[in-house]
XYZ file of C-alpha atoms in Angstrom:
693
model
C -0.043 0.033 -0.285
C 1.692 3.456 -0.959
C 2.187 5.777 1.765
C 2.767 9.520 2.075
C 4.881 10.638 5.233
C 4.920 14.342 6.440
C 7.508 15.497 8.933
C 7.986 18.451 11.180
C 10.873 18.935 12.965
C 10.522 21.529 15.664
C 12.489 22.661 18.793
C 11.424 20.153 21.219
C 9.663 17.444 19.483
C 9.634 15.780 15.474
C 5.991 15.593 14.498
C 5.619 12.411 11.868
C 2.188 11.788 9.825
C 1.780 8.694 8.007
C -1.090 8.442 5.584
C -2.199 5.591 3.101
C -4.756 5.478 0.121
C -7.583 4.510 2.091
C -7.547 7.519 4.300
C -5.600 5.955 7.517
C -3.696 8.385 9.480
C -1.059 7.528 11.853
C 0.521 9.745 14.217
C 4.146 9.519 15.571
C 5.895 12.144 18.019
C 9.629 11.781 19.422
C 12.153 14.159 21.044
C 13.870 16.438 18.468
C 17.539 15.433 18.106
C 19.399 18.248 16.903
C 22.763 16.897 16.174
C 21.212 14.547 13.462
C 17.555 15.149 12.447
C 16.994 11.301 11.173
C 17.257 10.100 14.759
C 14.149 12.044 15.891
C 12.439 11.250 12.560
C 13.177 7.627 13.063
C 11.756 7.747 16.437
C 8.491 9.060 15.338
C 8.370 6.277 12.746
C 9.108 3.508 15.327
C 5.684 4.681 16.819
C 3.880 4.320 13.660
C 5.546 0.957 12.474
C 4.468 -0.711 15.652
C 1.124 0.727 15.267
C 1.020 -0.899 11.710
C 2.762 -4.114 12.455
C 5.655 -3.093 10.476
C 9.116 -2.288 10.104
C 10.434 1.242 9.525
C 12.338 -0.132 6.376
C 9.170 -1.289 5.180
C 7.071 1.663 5.570
C 9.874 3.891 3.889
C 9.843 1.563 1.095
C 6.403 1.805 0.391
C 6.287 5.647 0.702
C 5.877 7.353 -2.559
C 6.015 11.087 -0.958
C 8.006 12.345 1.885
C 7.588 15.998 3.177
C 10.358 17.429 5.201
C 9.812 20.605 7.344
C 12.313 21.740 9.765
C 12.955 24.966 11.971
C 16.701 24.691 11.448
C 16.692 27.579 9.044
C 14.957 29.776 11.390
C 16.988 28.880 14.487
C 20.128 29.579 12.742
C 19.180 32.984 11.732
C 17.728 33.736 15.116
C 21.107 32.209 16.968
C 23.401 33.526 14.333
C 24.610 30.167 13.339
C 24.915 30.995 9.784
C 27.849 30.725 7.125
C 30.251 33.708 7.370
C 28.866 35.838 4.580
C 29.721 39.031 2.535
C 27.687 41.571 1.359
C 28.522 43.644 -2.005
C 26.322 46.573 -3.064
C 26.750 49.526 -5.315
C 29.501 52.321 -4.231
C 28.101 54.876 -2.158
C 25.298 52.687 -0.209
C 27.249 50.499 2.069
C 24.839 51.130 5.140
C 21.585 49.656 3.479
C 21.699 46.768 6.292
C 22.871 49.077 8.897
C 20.297 52.162 8.542
C 17.344 49.448 7.454
C 14.240 51.031 7.065
C 14.210 52.829 10.597
C 11.144 52.427 13.214
C 11.209 50.858 16.199
C 8.465 49.617 18.795
C 8.049 52.336 20.884
C 8.942 56.050 20.070
C 9.989 56.601 23.429
C 12.322 53.668 23.725
C 15.752 55.173 24.387
C 17.020 52.088 26.142
C 17.056 49.242 23.629
C 20.641 49.225 21.547
C 20.260 49.871 17.755
C 20.508 46.335 16.198
C 23.328 45.111 14.337
C 23.293 44.660 10.758
C 22.650 41.036 9.537
C 26.272 41.046 7.572
C 28.914 42.725 9.607
C 30.003 46.144 8.388
C 33.624 44.788 7.715
C 32.100 42.052 5.611
C 30.427 44.850 3.275
C 31.995 45.916 -0.072
C 31.310 48.667 -2.267
C 31.225 47.579 -6.294
C 31.841 50.645 -8.772
C 29.039 50.393 -11.008
C 25.794 52.470 -11.599
C 22.326 51.896 -12.920
C 19.513 54.314 -12.622
C 15.673 53.388 -12.253
C 15.223 53.600 -16.227
C 17.589 50.667 -16.487
C 20.044 52.846 -18.177
C 24.005 52.478 -17.066
C 25.164 55.342 -15.804
C 28.297 54.181 -14.727
C 30.183 50.944 -16.111
C 30.864 48.113 -13.835
C 34.491 48.038 -12.796
C 35.283 44.440 -13.336
C 39.160 44.653 -11.762
C 37.399 46.165 -8.562
C 35.228 42.956 -8.225
C 38.303 40.459 -9.133
C 40.100 42.280 -6.540
C 37.134 42.113 -3.892
C 36.530 38.542 -4.731
C 40.461 37.811 -3.841
C 39.948 39.628 -0.549
C 37.073 37.642 0.301
C 39.044 34.435 -0.155
C 41.631 35.762 2.044
C 38.758 36.326 4.622
C 37.486 32.758 4.202
C 33.956 33.994 3.163
C 31.485 31.059 2.991
C 28.789 32.884 1.193
C 28.263 35.986 -0.758
C 25.000 38.542 -1.094
C 25.062 40.473 -4.107
C 22.259 43.489 -4.153
C 22.902 46.326 -6.466
C 20.903 49.528 -7.181
C 18.317 49.001 -9.346
C 19.206 45.565 -10.756
C 15.566 44.614 -10.544
C 15.325 46.941 -13.886
C 18.810 46.232 -15.377
C 20.171 42.864 -14.016
C 23.323 43.277 -16.593
C 25.803 44.144 -13.723
C 24.453 41.998 -11.081
C 24.837 38.985 -13.392
C 28.283 40.172 -14.341
C 29.168 40.272 -10.722
C 28.203 36.763 -10.281
C 30.166 35.630 -13.047
C 33.379 37.055 -11.598
C 32.631 35.380 -8.261
C 31.907 32.064 -9.608
C 35.176 32.041 -11.660
C 37.276 33.521 -8.732
C 35.392 31.911 -5.535
C 34.604 28.375 -6.884
C 32.531 26.626 -4.212
C 31.251 29.796 -2.288
C 27.439 30.412 -2.419
C 26.304 33.432 -4.051
C 22.843 34.905 -4.002
C 21.775 37.639 -6.962
C 18.849 39.919 -5.249
C 17.137 40.541 -8.584
C 16.526 36.794 -9.275
C 15.599 35.877 -5.591
C 13.667 38.862 -4.484
C 12.952 41.481 -7.014
C 11.156 44.239 -4.896
C 11.614 48.244 -5.057
C 12.506 48.559 -1.426
C 16.367 48.329 -0.944
C 16.617 47.070 2.387
C 13.780 44.063 2.084
C 15.731 43.210 -1.088
C 19.225 43.491 0.368
C 18.187 41.548 3.835
C 16.202 38.627 2.026
C 19.419 38.301 -0.174
C 21.715 38.253 2.818
C 19.757 35.740 4.614
C 19.220 33.327 1.542
C 23.139 33.542 0.986
C 23.947 32.846 4.781
C 21.771 29.886 4.727
C 22.901 28.081 1.530
C 26.095 26.012 2.675
C 24.237 25.120 5.949
C 21.047 24.054 4.354
C 22.419 22.266 1.507
C 24.473 20.181 3.668
C 21.698 19.705 6.119
C 19.358 18.474 3.314
C 21.923 16.436 1.642
C 22.194 14.428 4.950
C 18.316 14.335 5.597
C 17.926 12.685 1.993
C 21.051 10.303 2.126
C 19.813 9.149 5.690
C 16.229 8.180 4.315
C 17.828 6.535 1.062
C 20.028 4.311 3.328
C 16.883 3.647 5.633
C 15.091 2.184 2.295
C 13.125 5.452 0.921
C 13.162 5.510 -3.037
C 10.096 7.680 -3.358
C 9.542 11.713 -3.751
C 11.263 14.023 -1.608
C 9.893 17.535 -0.928
C 10.612 20.144 1.712
C 8.287 22.570 3.122
C 8.281 26.177 2.339
C 7.355 29.205 4.074
C 4.335 30.081 1.755
C 2.463 26.903 3.067
C 3.524 24.684 0.220
C 6.141 22.234 -0.482
C 8.978 22.086 -3.126
C 11.691 19.542 -4.308
C 14.705 19.507 -2.137
C 17.110 20.408 -4.303
C 14.979 23.543 -5.302
C 15.128 24.589 -1.490
C 18.647 23.941 -1.330
C 19.152 26.543 -3.975
C 16.759 28.998 -2.294
C 16.751 28.224 1.249
C 15.043 31.250 2.627
C 12.339 29.689 1.893
C 12.807 27.145 4.442
C 12.512 29.788 7.313
C 9.014 29.753 8.914
C 8.418 26.961 6.963
C 6.826 24.574 9.569
C 4.318 27.189 11.159
C 3.063 28.119 7.637
C 1.703 24.457 7.469
C -0.667 24.789 10.319
C -2.708 27.132 8.441
C -2.932 24.960 5.494
C -4.382 22.447 7.566
C -6.626 24.751 9.665
C -8.337 25.857 6.538
C -8.907 22.315 5.491
C -10.094 21.083 8.666
C -12.172 24.376 9.247
C -13.955 24.352 5.903
C -14.830 20.358 6.360
C -16.306 20.563 9.765
C -18.291 23.842 9.767
C -17.666 25.196 6.087
C -15.613 27.968 7.981
C -14.265 30.360 5.429
C -12.541 32.583 8.211
C -10.535 30.617 10.511
C -7.955 31.480 13.200
C -5.423 29.162 13.540
C -3.361 28.582 16.838
C -0.386 25.854 17.205
C 1.330 25.488 20.467
C 4.192 23.364 20.470
C 6.872 22.765 23.029
C 8.814 25.918 22.241
C 6.455 28.623 20.372
C 2.813 29.554 19.994
C 2.089 30.539 16.319
C -0.892 32.234 15.175
C -2.245 32.518 11.508
C -5.325 33.344 9.652
C -7.541 32.304 6.877
C -9.678 34.818 4.996
C -12.423 34.063 2.904
C -11.031 30.587 2.304
C -7.352 31.713 1.655
C -4.205 31.558 3.673
C -3.044 35.187 4.624
C 0.146 36.049 3.398
C 2.876 38.865 3.902
C 5.871 39.967 2.553
C 6.968 41.532 5.885
C 8.207 38.670 8.302
C 10.552 39.618 10.757
C 12.917 36.978 12.022
C 13.906 37.833 15.928
C 11.575 40.382 16.547
C 9.840 43.416 14.893
C 12.724 46.283 13.927
C 15.062 44.140 15.887
C 15.314 41.237 13.991
C 15.946 40.682 10.584
C 13.517 40.931 7.490
C 12.285 38.775 4.700
C 10.654 40.071 1.878
C 9.601 36.875 0.542
C 5.914 35.979 0.284
C 5.266 33.705 3.377
C 2.050 32.822 5.340
C 1.506 35.615 8.030
C 2.626 33.865 11.315
C 3.030 35.341 14.496
C 4.992 33.899 16.828
C 5.642 34.293 20.810
C 7.635 32.368 23.079
C 4.913 30.427 24.690
C 4.709 26.734 24.461
C 4.792 23.604 27.010
C 8.379 24.038 27.440
C 8.391 27.824 28.336
C 10.175 28.607 31.547
C 8.311 29.915 34.300
C 10.305 32.401 36.282
C 10.092 35.467 38.993
C 11.342 38.590 37.762
C 13.314 41.271 40.146
C 9.692 42.983 40.975
C 8.469 39.859 42.318
C 6.073 39.308 39.596
C 5.720 35.740 37.548
C 6.822 35.395 33.758
C 6.387 32.930 31.722
C 8.766 32.482 28.586
C 10.033 33.541 26.158
C 13.056 31.295 27.167
C 12.219 27.212 26.412
C 13.791 24.299 27.780
C 13.802 22.967 24.555
C 14.385 19.246 23.819
C 17.609 19.234 25.916
C 17.159 19.180 28.848
C 13.471 19.794 28.617
C 11.327 20.322 31.471
C 12.157 19.086 34.829
C 9.623 16.159 34.366
C 11.241 14.681 31.370
C 13.944 13.588 33.929
C 16.648 14.815 31.430
C 18.584 17.438 33.889
C 15.798 20.000 33.922
C 15.967 21.975 37.078
C 13.496 25.088 35.866
C 9.792 25.078 35.962
C 7.765 25.093 32.727
C 4.380 25.133 31.235
C 4.146 21.324 31.046
C 5.234 20.943 34.679
C 2.750 22.876 35.823
C 0.245 21.010 33.763
C 1.564 17.617 35.059
C 1.261 19.024 38.705
C -2.341 19.927 38.145
C -3.176 16.334 36.990
C -3.932 17.207 33.092
C -1.069 15.061 31.969
C -1.095 11.266 32.342
C 2.495 10.598 33.525
C 2.439 6.948 32.421
C 0.788 7.625 29.402
C 2.678 10.307 27.853
C 3.466 10.406 24.214
C 1.459 6.941 24.239
C 3.211 5.501 27.331
C 6.709 5.673 25.612
C 7.691 8.790 27.876
C 7.403 8.671 31.517
C 6.971 11.787 33.303
C 8.807 12.421 36.658
C 5.845 13.810 39.052
C 8.021 14.328 41.941
C 10.299 16.604 39.901
C 7.571 18.471 38.856
C 5.902 18.991 41.868
C 9.757 19.874 43.538
C 10.326 22.976 40.828
C 6.499 24.195 41.112
C 6.997 23.930 44.562
C 10.046 26.119 44.782
C 8.171 28.379 42.289
C 5.145 28.959 44.531
C 7.734 29.360 47.718
C 9.424 32.503 45.599
C 5.898 33.812 45.087
C 4.571 33.166 48.682
C 1.735 30.775 47.474
C 0.753 27.027 47.182
C 2.334 24.858 44.581
C -1.210 24.192 43.297
C -1.733 28.131 42.933
C 1.540 28.374 41.347
C 0.914 26.022 38.840
C -2.523 27.496 37.933
C -0.749 30.603 37.916
C 2.069 29.541 35.243
C -0.896 28.213 32.934
C -2.903 31.704 33.412
C -0.046 33.885 32.602
C 0.931 31.683 29.601
C -2.577 31.934 28.603
C -2.540 35.748 28.865
C 0.309 35.741 26.570
C -1.242 33.782 23.959
C -4.662 35.730 24.260
C -2.554 38.825 23.001
C -0.870 36.937 20.333
C -4.473 36.127 18.970
C -5.666 39.601 19.451
C -2.907 41.208 18.032
C -3.432 39.204 14.424
C -7.414 39.752 14.922
C -8.652 42.697 17.094
C -5.769 44.710 16.649
C -6.218 44.353 12.693
C -9.794 44.903 12.544
C -11.018 41.145 12.842
C -13.332 39.822 15.673
C -12.344 36.377 16.700
C -16.040 35.509 17.416
C -16.827 35.992 13.842
C -14.375 33.303 12.813
C -13.814 29.628 13.952
C -10.795 28.670 16.098
C -8.635 25.829 15.198
C -6.123 24.571 17.657
C -3.130 22.481 17.325
C 0.146 21.316 18.709
C 0.954 19.099 21.471
C 0.077 21.571 23.899
C -2.878 23.301 22.708
C -5.336 21.375 24.320
C -4.158 22.150 27.722
C -5.207 25.937 27.332
C -7.218 26.594 24.098
C -10.880 26.347 25.915
C -9.879 29.134 28.369
C -8.461 31.668 25.462
C -11.665 30.733 23.408
C -13.870 31.721 26.452
C -12.017 34.767 27.237
C -12.441 35.788 23.257
C -16.259 34.809 23.855
C -16.251 32.287 21.062
C -18.837 29.769 21.298
C -16.533 26.756 20.118
C -13.161 25.904 19.424
C -12.234 23.033 16.587
C -9.163 20.700 17.902
C -8.345 18.059 15.247
C -7.379 14.319 16.719
C -4.216 15.053 14.644
C -3.620 18.457 16.907
C -0.613 16.985 18.221
C 1.223 16.959 14.581
C -0.909 19.988 12.876
C 1.913 21.361 11.089
C 2.953 18.373 10.017
C -0.611 17.216 8.961
C -0.650 20.156 7.207
C 2.321 18.894 4.750
C -0.224 16.251 3.821
C -2.932 18.984 2.504
C -0.011 20.920 0.970
C 0.929 21.359 -2.653
C 3.870 21.964 -4.617
C 3.912 25.784 -4.797
C 6.469 28.080 -6.600
C 6.183 31.862 -6.805
C 7.681 34.220 -9.317
C 7.645 37.813 -9.259
C 8.339 40.880 -11.360
C 8.639 44.784 -10.594
C 6.984 46.851 -12.819
C 5.365 50.122 -11.713
C 2.247 51.484 -13.263
C -1.238 52.748 -11.910
C -4.620 52.864 -13.014
C -4.897 56.374 -14.175
C -2.254 56.041 -16.844
C -2.058 52.105 -17.017
C 0.830 50.640 -19.027
C -0.978 47.958 -21.186
C 2.215 46.730 -22.911
C 4.413 46.815 -19.970
C 2.287 44.847 -17.996
C 1.437 42.341 -20.665
C 5.198 41.912 -21.164
C 5.665 41.049 -17.426
C 2.830 38.862 -17.147
C 4.251 36.984 -20.372
C 7.455 36.470 -18.492
C 5.984 35.298 -15.678
C 4.123 32.554 -17.375
C 7.152 31.077 -19.189
C 8.848 30.905 -15.900
C 5.847 29.415 -14.168
C 5.665 26.904 -17.369
C 9.196 25.733 -17.200
C 8.833 24.960 -13.740
C 5.383 23.216 -14.408
C 7.329 21.078 -17.068
C 9.699 19.827 -13.982
C 6.546 18.690 -12.312
C 4.824 16.902 -14.984
C 8.433 14.919 -15.699
C 8.089 14.041 -12.112
C 4.510 12.886 -12.697
C 2.547 15.743 -11.194
C 0.200 16.772 -13.658
C -2.345 18.822 -12.406
C -1.233 22.055 -11.862
C -2.876 25.944 -12.153
C -1.507 29.345 -12.117
C -2.743 32.180 -9.668
C -1.732 35.860 -9.977
C -1.572 38.584 -7.780
C 0.008 42.435 -7.438
C 1.384 44.410 -4.714
C -0.758 47.553 -4.971
C -1.744 50.800 -2.965
C -3.744 53.954 -3.305
C -1.113 57.075 -4.481
C 0.607 58.547 -1.902
C 0.405 55.611 0.405
C 3.834 54.087 2.005
C 2.572 50.426 2.176
C 0.973 48.036 -0.079
C -1.421 45.170 0.030
C -1.401 42.159 -2.119
C -4.528 41.821 -4.480
C -5.507 38.546 -6.353
C -5.795 39.627 -9.719
C -9.559 39.256 -11.038
C -7.946 38.568 -14.368
C -4.960 37.385 -15.888
C -4.137 39.913 -18.836
C -5.613 43.670 -18.996
C -7.071 44.416 -22.268
C -8.754 47.725 -22.119
C -10.175 50.222 -19.566
C -12.872 47.946 -18.291
C -10.085 45.665 -17.255
C -8.230 47.996 -15.250
C -11.710 49.077 -13.651
C -12.536 45.437 -12.502
C -8.820 45.216 -10.740
C -9.664 48.992 -9.294
C -12.933 47.654 -7.741
C -11.209 44.463 -6.486
C -8.604 46.657 -4.874
C -11.228 48.861 -3.265
C -12.986 45.989 -1.827
C -9.779 44.602 -0.499
C -8.845 47.726 1.201
C -12.126 48.234 2.561
C -11.952 44.745 4.215
C -8.639 45.086 5.801
C -8.899 48.839 6.809
C -12.718 49.565 6.842
C -12.131 52.293 4.594
C -11.714 52.633 0.660
C -11.273 55.496 -1.619
C -13.224 54.499 -5.003
C -12.070 56.421 -8.015
C -8.544 57.273 -6.473
C -5.612 56.460 -8.245
C -4.089 52.903 -7.512
C -0.166 52.226 -7.717
C 0.980 48.587 -9.123
C 4.262 47.597 -7.949
C 5.103 44.045 -7.830
C 3.348 41.543 -9.889
C 3.199 37.753 -8.981
C 2.719 34.435 -10.631
C 1.998 31.537 -7.977
C 2.176 28.040 -9.675
C 0.776 25.134 -7.938
C 0.979 21.461 -8.451
C -1.936 19.593 -7.187
C -0.937 16.623 -4.843
C -4.663 15.527 -4.342
C -4.184 14.527 -0.781
C -7.372 16.300 0.926
C -10.300 14.740 -0.536
C -8.601 11.312 0.204
C -8.027 12.010 3.831
C -11.201 13.564 4.626
C -13.596 11.210 2.846
C -12.568 8.348 4.718
C -14.673 6.504 7.379
C -12.975 7.035 11.157
C -12.010 3.677 12.602
C -14.459 1.776 14.810
C -13.740 2.974 18.855
C -12.356 0.899 20.975
C -14.794 1.080 23.373
C -14.032 1.661 27.168
C -14.915 3.189 30.276
C -13.130 6.147 31.067
C -10.376 5.936 33.986
C -10.598 8.567 36.488
C -7.676 10.999 38.008
C -7.584 14.142 40.461
C -7.167 17.289 38.431
C -7.065 20.713 39.742
C -8.941 23.711 38.689
C -9.600 27.192 40.045
C -13.262 26.721 40.191
C -13.425 23.380 41.946
C -10.073 22.837 43.477
C -8.894 19.239 43.259
C -11.608 17.164 42.028
C -12.022 13.460 40.493
C -12.483 13.528 37.013
C -13.294 11.317 33.921
C -10.134 10.444 31.720
C -11.494 9.528 28.175
C -9.273 7.513 25.755
C -9.688 9.601 22.637
C -9.918 6.035 20.790
C -12.928 4.979 22.617
C -14.910 8.017 21.393
C -16.900 7.939 18.392
C -18.685 10.830 16.120
C -21.503 12.364 18.131
C -20.190 11.388 21.320
C -19.866 14.280 24.055
C -17.671 14.976 27.059
C -18.975 17.129 29.880
C -16.297 19.190 31.731
C -14.470 18.735 34.031
C -12.852 15.966 31.903
C -9.512 15.226 30.061
C -9.360 13.518 26.578
C -6.123 11.560 25.787
C -4.758 11.200 22.332
C -1.291 9.354 21.815
C 0.304 12.930 21.071
C -1.682 15.321 23.034
C -4.212 16.051 25.848
C -7.414 17.966 25.890
C -8.714 19.894 28.895
C -12.560 20.023 28.922
C -13.029 22.903 31.455
C -16.065 23.151 33.676
C -18.896 24.505 31.832
C -17.717 23.143 28.552
C -18.273 20.215 26.604
C -16.231 18.722 23.829
C -18.357 16.546 20.937
C -16.797 14.445 18.165
C -17.585 15.902 14.959
C -18.626 14.204 11.832
C -14.849 13.934 10.527
C -13.712 12.508 13.870
C -12.306 15.638 15.526
C -13.203 17.588 18.777
C -15.461 20.701 18.890
C -15.165 22.223 22.171
C -18.185 24.068 22.944
C -17.087 27.144 25.592
C -20.427 27.878 27.153
C -20.365 31.646 25.705
C -23.413 32.832 23.738
């Protein structure tokens, strides 16, 4: 039986999802192994193999498609563990990465130090050349100077080079020639050219994206090669794909060429799964997806049935981090997960996160040397987690260690251990509530009008409280919540995006120029589609978009094009009407008749992997009926009380569980708080009713 396997390697756990052609789904979860990713993957596969009565090698030999997602690229950027990278730019503009675009979170913050540039100033080199905005050569390229710079880079043992010249997006001649010289003078050194990677107008965004991509190439190429080699050695012979930041997948060779697409790739898959589950269960077109793992809490949106995208992704914090200007799923992340450490600040206040215990040593209850209290320790102390059944019984939790570190925290706060544990979850909930509010309420979206979909191994511990606080009637928790991002890989298509910058406006629309740009995008998309067809992926489609803004505005919106070609003024009017409607929806205001500027044109090619219908149309497995066990658990409303503990495998569609109660799955636990009810849906997921109207 042919299988599909998707993997999400997180900071704490590695999630593995296997599906078969009959729609059967198996989930395996194992601690992440930072030294060698395949060890954690193999651990998850062992769980699935045991469930199906097979060997890991047998499963891999029968797997036709394997999707790999990892946080390695994101972590390398934040932890500054990328390659030694040089930055080449037009003479006279060496401070593009230093000055950025200005801005800071608080106008009155005079204490936060100005952030360091992504590439140190000492590794920034000026290239004598100049092309103007019309694409005309103002100053010819000094090739001798470039060769001299290349020799200096060799002496400095540079591993990667980012090249971003002024107006290369209009005329890339000089940038291409610099790339040729570097290839000749520095064989084996990774080079990224800005016009080929991110052809956007704003100089810092293009330069930052180019520098990040170049810095990741040596490390990610080696990492992806090793994963591919380990899988092949274990018996895998199918198609190997990598997850991308825009919620799709691409072949591993393509991802190694543009590793910047691997940054934030794991969280980008969660809204893909949330969209599918939300629409299948309740026909929801607007979905708020909350993904709480061991290290972070990620929030994303699905609006009118489409995953919400952005071209402004900060890695390491807004303004103080580093900016990616490639299209990516709009995911907001905070340091609040099961491994988030609880601590007392100098003022005596309880804090949770952003520091995480990670996979090593992990929470104190893991018994791996962790000595600081975490959200997981608090949940165990409150009775929400089964110490003998964690990860399906494969990991025994140390109740005494959790009680000790939580007790010490309580002593520092002057309260009991029970109150301290409950307070840890409350503070963590407040952080997560704020994260959801930032992407919804702060941007004009009422969460009560959307469906909340929760995922991640730790989401079931807290999501009921968060939904209740917002006033939401219900929240959907999939059976596969513990591996939501990995499940998103099962629903993902192969996606490749191509873009070209061409400035025009609706008042004086450049029909010939736009036609030439769209034809160029079509050629690039068709070339990629031919490669997919050669690999057996026949069903493809192309979607078009443009970044647009009202004249004199600073920031733009991505608008899905209502047409693939523009022939006359009536077509331009359709585009303007669509932008007015988009601006009204996002900002609750529009300016019909006002001139609209159109900047960057995009074509997004999608290769359909045809997984969604197969997985959702299958009948759920027959439940293994069993009476619920009983366990003591602590709730602020009731104190310590005996509650039923339901095995998820014993629940069938239509069954309801009234709170307070616990529902256990092999990779997650759902806490049904007092006054709430969890009902098993038609597709065998949990719909938690909060009691709010």
